Coordinates of C-alpha atoms in Angstrom, one line a residue:
X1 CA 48.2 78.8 -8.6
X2 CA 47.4 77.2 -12.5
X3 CA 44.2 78.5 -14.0
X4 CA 42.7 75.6 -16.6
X5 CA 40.5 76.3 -19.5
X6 CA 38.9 73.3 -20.6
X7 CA 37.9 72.8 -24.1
X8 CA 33.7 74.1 -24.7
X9 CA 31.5 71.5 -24.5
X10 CA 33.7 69.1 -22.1
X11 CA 31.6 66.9 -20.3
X12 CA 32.5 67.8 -17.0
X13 CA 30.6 65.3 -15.2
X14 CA 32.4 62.3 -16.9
X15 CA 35.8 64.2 -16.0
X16 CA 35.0 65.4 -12.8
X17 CA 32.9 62.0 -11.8
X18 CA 30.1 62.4 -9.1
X19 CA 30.3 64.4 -6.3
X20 CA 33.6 65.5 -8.0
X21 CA 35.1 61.8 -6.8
X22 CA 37.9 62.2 -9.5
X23 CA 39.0 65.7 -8.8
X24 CA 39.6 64.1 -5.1
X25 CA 41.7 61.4 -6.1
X26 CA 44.0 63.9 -8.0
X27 CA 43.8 66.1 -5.1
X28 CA 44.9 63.2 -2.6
X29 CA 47.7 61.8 -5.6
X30 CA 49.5 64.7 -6.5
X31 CA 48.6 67.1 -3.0
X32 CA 47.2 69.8 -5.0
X33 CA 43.5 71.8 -4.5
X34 CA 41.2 71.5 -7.3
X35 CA 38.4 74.1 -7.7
X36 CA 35.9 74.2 -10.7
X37 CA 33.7 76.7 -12.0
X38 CA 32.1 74.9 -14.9
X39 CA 34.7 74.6 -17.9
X40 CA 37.6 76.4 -15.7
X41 CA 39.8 74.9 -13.1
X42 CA 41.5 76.8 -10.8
X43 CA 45.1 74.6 -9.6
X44 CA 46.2 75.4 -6.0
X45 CA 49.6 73.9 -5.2
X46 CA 53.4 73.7 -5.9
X47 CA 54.4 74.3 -9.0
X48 CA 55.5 70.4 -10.3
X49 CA 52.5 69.4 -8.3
X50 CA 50.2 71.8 -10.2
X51 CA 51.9 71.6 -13.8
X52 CA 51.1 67.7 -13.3
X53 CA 47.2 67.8 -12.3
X54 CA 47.1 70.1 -15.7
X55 CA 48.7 67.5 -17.8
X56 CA 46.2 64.5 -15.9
X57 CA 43.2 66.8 -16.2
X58 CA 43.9 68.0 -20.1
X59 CA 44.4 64.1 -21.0
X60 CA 41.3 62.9 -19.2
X61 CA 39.7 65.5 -20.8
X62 CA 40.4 64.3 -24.1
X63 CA 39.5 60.9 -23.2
X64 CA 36.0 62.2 -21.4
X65 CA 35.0 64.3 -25.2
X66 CA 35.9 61.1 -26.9
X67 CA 33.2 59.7 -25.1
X68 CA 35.3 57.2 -22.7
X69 CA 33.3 56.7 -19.5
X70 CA 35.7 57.4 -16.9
X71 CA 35.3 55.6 -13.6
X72 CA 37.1 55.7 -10.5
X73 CA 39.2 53.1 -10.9
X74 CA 40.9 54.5 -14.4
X75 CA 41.8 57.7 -12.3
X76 CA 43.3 55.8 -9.6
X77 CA 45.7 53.6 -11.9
X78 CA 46.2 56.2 -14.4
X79 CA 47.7 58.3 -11.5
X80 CA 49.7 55.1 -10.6
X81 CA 51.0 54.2 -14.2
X82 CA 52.3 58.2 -14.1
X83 CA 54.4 58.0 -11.1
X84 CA 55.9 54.9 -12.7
X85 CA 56.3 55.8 -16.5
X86 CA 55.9 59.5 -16.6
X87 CA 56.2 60.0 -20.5
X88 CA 53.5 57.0 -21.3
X89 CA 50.5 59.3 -22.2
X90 CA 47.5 58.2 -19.9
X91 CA 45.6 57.4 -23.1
X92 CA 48.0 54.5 -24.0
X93 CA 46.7 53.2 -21.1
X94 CA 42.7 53.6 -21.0
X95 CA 42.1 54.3 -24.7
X96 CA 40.5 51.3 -27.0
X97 CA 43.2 50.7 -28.7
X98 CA 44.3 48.4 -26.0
X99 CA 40.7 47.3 -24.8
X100 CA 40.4 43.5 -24.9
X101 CA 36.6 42.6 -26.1
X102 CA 35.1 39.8 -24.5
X103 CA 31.2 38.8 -24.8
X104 CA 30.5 40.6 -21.5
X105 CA 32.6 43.9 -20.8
X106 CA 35.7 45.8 -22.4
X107 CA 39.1 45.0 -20.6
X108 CA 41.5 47.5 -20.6
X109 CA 45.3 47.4 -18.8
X110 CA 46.0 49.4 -16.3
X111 CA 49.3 49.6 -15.6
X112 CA 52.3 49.7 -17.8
X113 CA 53.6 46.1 -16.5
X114 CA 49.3 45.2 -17.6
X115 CA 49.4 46.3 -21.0
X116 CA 53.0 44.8 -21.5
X117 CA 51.8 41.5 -20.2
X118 CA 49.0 41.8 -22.9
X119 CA 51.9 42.5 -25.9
X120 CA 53.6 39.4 -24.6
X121 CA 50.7 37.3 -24.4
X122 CA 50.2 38.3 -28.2
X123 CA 53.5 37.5 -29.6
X124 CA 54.6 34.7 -27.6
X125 CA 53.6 31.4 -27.3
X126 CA 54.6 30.9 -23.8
X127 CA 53.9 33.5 -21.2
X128 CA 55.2 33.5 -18.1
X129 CA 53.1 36.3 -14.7
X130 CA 54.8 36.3 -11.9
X131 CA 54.0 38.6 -9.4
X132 CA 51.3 39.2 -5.8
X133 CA 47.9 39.0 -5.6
X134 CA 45.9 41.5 -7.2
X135 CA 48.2 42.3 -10.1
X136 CA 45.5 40.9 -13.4
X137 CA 47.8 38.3 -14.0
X138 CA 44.6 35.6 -14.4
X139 CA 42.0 37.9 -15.2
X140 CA 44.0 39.6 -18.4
X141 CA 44.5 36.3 -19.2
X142 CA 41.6 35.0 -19.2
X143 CA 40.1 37.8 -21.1
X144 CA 42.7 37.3 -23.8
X145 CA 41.7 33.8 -24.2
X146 CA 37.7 34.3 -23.7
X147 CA 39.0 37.2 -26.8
X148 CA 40.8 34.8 -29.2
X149 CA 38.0 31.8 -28.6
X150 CA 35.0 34.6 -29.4
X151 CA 37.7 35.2 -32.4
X152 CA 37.9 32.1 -33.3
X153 CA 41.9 32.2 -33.0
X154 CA 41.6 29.2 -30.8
X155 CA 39.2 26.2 -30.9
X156 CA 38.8 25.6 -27.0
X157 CA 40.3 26.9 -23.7
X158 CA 41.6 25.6 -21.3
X159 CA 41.9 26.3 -17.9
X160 CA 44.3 24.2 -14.8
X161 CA 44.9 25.0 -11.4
X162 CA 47.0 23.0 -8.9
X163 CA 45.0 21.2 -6.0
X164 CA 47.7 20.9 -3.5
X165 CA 45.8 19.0 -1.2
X166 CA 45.9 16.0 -4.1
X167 CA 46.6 12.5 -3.6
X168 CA 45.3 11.0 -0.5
X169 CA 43.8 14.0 1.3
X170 CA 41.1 14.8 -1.7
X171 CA 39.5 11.2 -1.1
X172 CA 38.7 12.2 2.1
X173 CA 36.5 15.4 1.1
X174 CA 32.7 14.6 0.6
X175 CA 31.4 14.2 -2.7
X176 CA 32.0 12.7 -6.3
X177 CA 35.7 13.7 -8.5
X178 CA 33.6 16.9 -9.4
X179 CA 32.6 18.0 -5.7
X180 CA 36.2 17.1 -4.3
X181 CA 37.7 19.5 -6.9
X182 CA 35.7 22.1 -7.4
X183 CA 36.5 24.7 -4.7
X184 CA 40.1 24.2 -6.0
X185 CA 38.8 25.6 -9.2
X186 CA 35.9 28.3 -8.5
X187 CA 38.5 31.4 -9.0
X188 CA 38.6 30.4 -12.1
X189 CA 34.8 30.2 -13.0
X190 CA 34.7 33.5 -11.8
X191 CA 36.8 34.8 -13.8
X192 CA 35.3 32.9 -16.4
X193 CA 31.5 34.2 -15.8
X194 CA 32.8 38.0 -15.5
X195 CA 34.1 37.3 -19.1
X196 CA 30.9 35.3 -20.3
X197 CA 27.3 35.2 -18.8
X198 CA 27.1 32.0 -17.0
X199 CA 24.2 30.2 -19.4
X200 CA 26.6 31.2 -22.3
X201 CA 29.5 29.8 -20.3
X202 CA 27.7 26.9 -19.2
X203 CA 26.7 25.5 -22.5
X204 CA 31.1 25.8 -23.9
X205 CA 31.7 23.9 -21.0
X206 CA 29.1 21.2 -21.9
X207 CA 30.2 21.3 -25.4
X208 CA 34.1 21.1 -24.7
X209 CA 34.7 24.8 -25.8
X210 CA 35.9 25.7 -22.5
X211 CA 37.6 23.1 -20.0
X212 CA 38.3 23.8 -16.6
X213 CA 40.6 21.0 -14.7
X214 CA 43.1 20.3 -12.0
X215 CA 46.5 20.4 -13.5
X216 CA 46.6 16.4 -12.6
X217 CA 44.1 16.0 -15.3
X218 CA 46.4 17.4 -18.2
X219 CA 48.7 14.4 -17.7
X220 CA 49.6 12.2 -21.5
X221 CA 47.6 14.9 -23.2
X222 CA 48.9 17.0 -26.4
X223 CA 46.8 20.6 -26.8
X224 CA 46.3 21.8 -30.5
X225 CA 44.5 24.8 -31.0
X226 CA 44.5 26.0 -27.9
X227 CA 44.5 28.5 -25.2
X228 CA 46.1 27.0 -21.9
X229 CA 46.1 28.6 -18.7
X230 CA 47.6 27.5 -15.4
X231 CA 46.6 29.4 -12.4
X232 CA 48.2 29.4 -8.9
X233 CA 51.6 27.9 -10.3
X234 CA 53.5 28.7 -7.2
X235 CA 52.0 25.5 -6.2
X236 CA 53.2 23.0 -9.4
X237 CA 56.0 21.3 -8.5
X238 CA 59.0 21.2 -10.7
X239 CA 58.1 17.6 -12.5
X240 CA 54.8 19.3 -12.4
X241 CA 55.7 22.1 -14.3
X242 CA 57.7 20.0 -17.2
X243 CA 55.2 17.9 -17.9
X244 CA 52.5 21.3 -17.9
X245 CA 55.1 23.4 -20.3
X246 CA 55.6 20.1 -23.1
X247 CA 51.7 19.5 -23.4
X248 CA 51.9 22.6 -26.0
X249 CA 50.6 21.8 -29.2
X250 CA 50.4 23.1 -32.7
X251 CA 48.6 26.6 -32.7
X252 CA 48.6 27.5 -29.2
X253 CA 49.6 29.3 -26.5
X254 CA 50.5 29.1 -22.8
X255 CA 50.2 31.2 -20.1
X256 CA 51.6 30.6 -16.4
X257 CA 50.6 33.0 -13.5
X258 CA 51.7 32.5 -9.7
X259 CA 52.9 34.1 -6.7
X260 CA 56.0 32.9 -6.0
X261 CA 56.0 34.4 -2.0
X262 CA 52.8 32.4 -1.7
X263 CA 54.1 29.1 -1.8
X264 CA 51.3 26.3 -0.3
X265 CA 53.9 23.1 -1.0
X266 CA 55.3 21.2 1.6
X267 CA 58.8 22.8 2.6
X268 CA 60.5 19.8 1.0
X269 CA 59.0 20.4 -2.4
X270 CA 60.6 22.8 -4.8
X271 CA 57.9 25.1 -6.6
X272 CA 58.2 24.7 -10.6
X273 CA 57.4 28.6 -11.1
X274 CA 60.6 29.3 -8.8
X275 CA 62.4 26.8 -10.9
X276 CA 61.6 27.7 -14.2
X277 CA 62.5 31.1 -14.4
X278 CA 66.3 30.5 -13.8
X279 CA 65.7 27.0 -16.4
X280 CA 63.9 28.8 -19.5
X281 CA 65.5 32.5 -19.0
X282 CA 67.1 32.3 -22.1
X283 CA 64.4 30.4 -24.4
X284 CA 63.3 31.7 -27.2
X285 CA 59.3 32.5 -27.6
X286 CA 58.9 32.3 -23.7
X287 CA 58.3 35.9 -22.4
X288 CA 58.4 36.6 -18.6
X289 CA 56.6 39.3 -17.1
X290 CA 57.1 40.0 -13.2
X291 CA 54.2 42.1 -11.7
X292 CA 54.9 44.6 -8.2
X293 CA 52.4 46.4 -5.7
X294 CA 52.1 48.5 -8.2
X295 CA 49.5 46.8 -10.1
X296 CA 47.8 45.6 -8.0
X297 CA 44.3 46.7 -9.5
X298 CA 41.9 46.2 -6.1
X299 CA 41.6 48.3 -3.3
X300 CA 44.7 50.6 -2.7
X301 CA 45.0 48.7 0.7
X302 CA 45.7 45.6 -1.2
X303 CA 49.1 47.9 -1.9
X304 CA 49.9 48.7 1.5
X305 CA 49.6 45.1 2.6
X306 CA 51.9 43.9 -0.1
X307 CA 54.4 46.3 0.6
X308 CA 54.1 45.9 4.4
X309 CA 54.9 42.9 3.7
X310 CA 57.5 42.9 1.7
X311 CA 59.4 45.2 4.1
X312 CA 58.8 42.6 6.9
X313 CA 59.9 39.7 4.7
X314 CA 63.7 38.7 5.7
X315 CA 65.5 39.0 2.5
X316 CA 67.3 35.4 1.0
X317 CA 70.4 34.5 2.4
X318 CA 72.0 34.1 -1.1
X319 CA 71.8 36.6 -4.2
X320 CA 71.3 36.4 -8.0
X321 CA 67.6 35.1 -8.9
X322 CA 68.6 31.6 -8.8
X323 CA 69.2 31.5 -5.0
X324 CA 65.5 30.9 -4.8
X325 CA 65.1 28.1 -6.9
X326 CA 66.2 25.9 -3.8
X327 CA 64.1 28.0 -1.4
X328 CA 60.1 28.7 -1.2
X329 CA 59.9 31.8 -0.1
X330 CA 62.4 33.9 -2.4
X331 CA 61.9 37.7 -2.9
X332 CA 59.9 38.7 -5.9
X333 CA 61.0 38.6 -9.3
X334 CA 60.4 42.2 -10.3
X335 CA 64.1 43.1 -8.5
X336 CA 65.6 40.5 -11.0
X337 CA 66.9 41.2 -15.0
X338 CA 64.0 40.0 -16.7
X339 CA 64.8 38.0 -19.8
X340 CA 65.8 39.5 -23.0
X341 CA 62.3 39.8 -25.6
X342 CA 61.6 36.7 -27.7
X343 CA 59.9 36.8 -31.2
X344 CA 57.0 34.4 -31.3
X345 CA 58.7 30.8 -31.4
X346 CA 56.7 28.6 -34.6
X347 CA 54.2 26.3 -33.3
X348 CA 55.7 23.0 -31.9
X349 CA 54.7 19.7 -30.6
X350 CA 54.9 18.8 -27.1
X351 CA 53.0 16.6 -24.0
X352 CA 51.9 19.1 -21.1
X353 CA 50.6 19.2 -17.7
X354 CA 49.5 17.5 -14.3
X355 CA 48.2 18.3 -11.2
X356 CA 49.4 19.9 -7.3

């Protein structure tokens, strides 16, 4: 048993959260009983168990007289990012210092794989998020390029998905070219309109600020000044992905997210993101980041189901992290050597992008 003196004057009800919600979770995390008489806790466990909820409690605690609003959510991944990087202090990862500002809410990583996702996607031109559902892949992103377009860093974004049902199937859906693709796109609007309010949003779409498009539609084109985003790449196919990657223009940058065990293709048709990470491995200026369970960042279930199954999954009959680039259904890319760290390649000219 670990008696903890907290420092006069802590606002307790920030670092406890309501109803004591956040001494719960670091009961439930780290096994331990957590008692409070207003500025003291009393610490009711084993020894490493106890010696931990001290260190959590003390950092929060700092955070919480800062004036940081903790919420739920910042204990749960804080706790999370602690079992995977122990020496990372928690404020690394909830402090401003790594908040992203957009017009509508602070942004802040949290995971260690989250806030090096956000390093990459400042010093590289090409980013590359590969990892399950859940993870931030597009919603860091698109707060980093709702960040540099409030900035004015960039000029416009712009935003692609695949439509796998393309081609002959999409005629046959009711509606003009805008009604026939638009559920393919709505994920990203909403991430879009958690970034921006909608009128604000609205009127950057109308102007040509912000442009949201099946990846077809990026076909011939050459994007300067730009922040490009491609959503759901499991689904590009690999002459898909070329012509998405050498649409990169002068003063932009790139970023690719996917789930590579959620492949929606037909089983004849090779996914570009499985592709590309065995063909640009070595380039320099393209960073990969490979997201687990983890991160995921939505309800903790979300975890359980993606290691569930994982665990069911029947691993690849061959080994090395190109025996997928055949396949569709290869095991995640976390297991793999990511690439070594590129400095940010100079701007260069290239055409980019079509559609799933």
């Amino acid at each position: 048993m670990r008696k903890l003196k907290l420092r006069e004057g802590t606002n307790t009800s920030v670092l406890f959260g309501h109803h004591d919600r956040h001494l719960k979770l670091i009961e439930e995390d780290l096994g331990v009983r957590l008692s409070a008489r207003g500025e003291e806790l009393t610490l009711d466990g084993t020894p490493d168990a106890t010696r931990h909820a001290e260190r959590v409690l003390t950092e929060l605690a700092t955070l919480a007289n800062d004036g940081m609003v903790l919420q739920p959510d910042d204990i749960t991944h804080a706790l999370s990012a602690l079992r995977q990087s122990p020496e990372i202090p928690i404020k690394d990862l909830l402090a401003t210092a790594a908040t992203i500002v957009t017009k509508k809410r602070f942004v802040v990583p949290k995971t260690p794989t989250q806030k090096a996702y956000i390093d990459a996607i400042e010093t590289h031109d090409i980013v590359i998020g590969i990892g399950p559902a859940g993870t931030g892949k597009t919603y860091l992103a698109m707060a980093m390029a709702v960040s540099a377009l409030l900035k004015k860093e960039v000029s416009r974004i712009i935003l692609a998905r695949p439509a796998v049902e393309a081609g002959e199937k999409l005629g046959f859906l009711p509606g003009d070219l805008y009604a026939k693709v638009n559920p393919y796109l709505r994920p990203l609007y909403d991430a879009l309109f958690d970034m921006m309010d909608m009128e604000r949003a609205t009127r950057a779409i109308e102007r040509g600020d912000i442009e949201i498009a099946p990846l077809g539609f990026m076909r011939g084109r050459t994007l300067n000044d730009s922040f490009v985003i491609l959503d759901e790449a499991q689904n590009a196919t690999a002459e898909q992905m070329k012509m998405f990657l050498t649409r990169l223009g002068f003063h932009s940058k790139v970023v690719v997210t996917g789930d590579i065990t959620q492949v929606d293709l037909p089983p004849e048709r090779v996914s570009g993101l499985i592709e590309v990470r065995e063909i640009l491995r070595e380039v320099e200026g393209i960073a990969f980041i490979y997201f687990d369970e983890r991160d995921v960042v939505r309800h903790k279930l979300v975890q359980d189901i993606i290691k569930a199954y994982e665990q069911h999954q029947i691993p690849p009959q061959a080994s090395g992290p190109g025996a997928g680039a055949a396949g569709r259904r290869p095991s995640p890319g976390p297991q793999e050597k990511p690439p070594k760290p590129a400095p940010p390649s100079a701007p260069f000219t290239a055409p980019w992008g079509q559609s799933h």
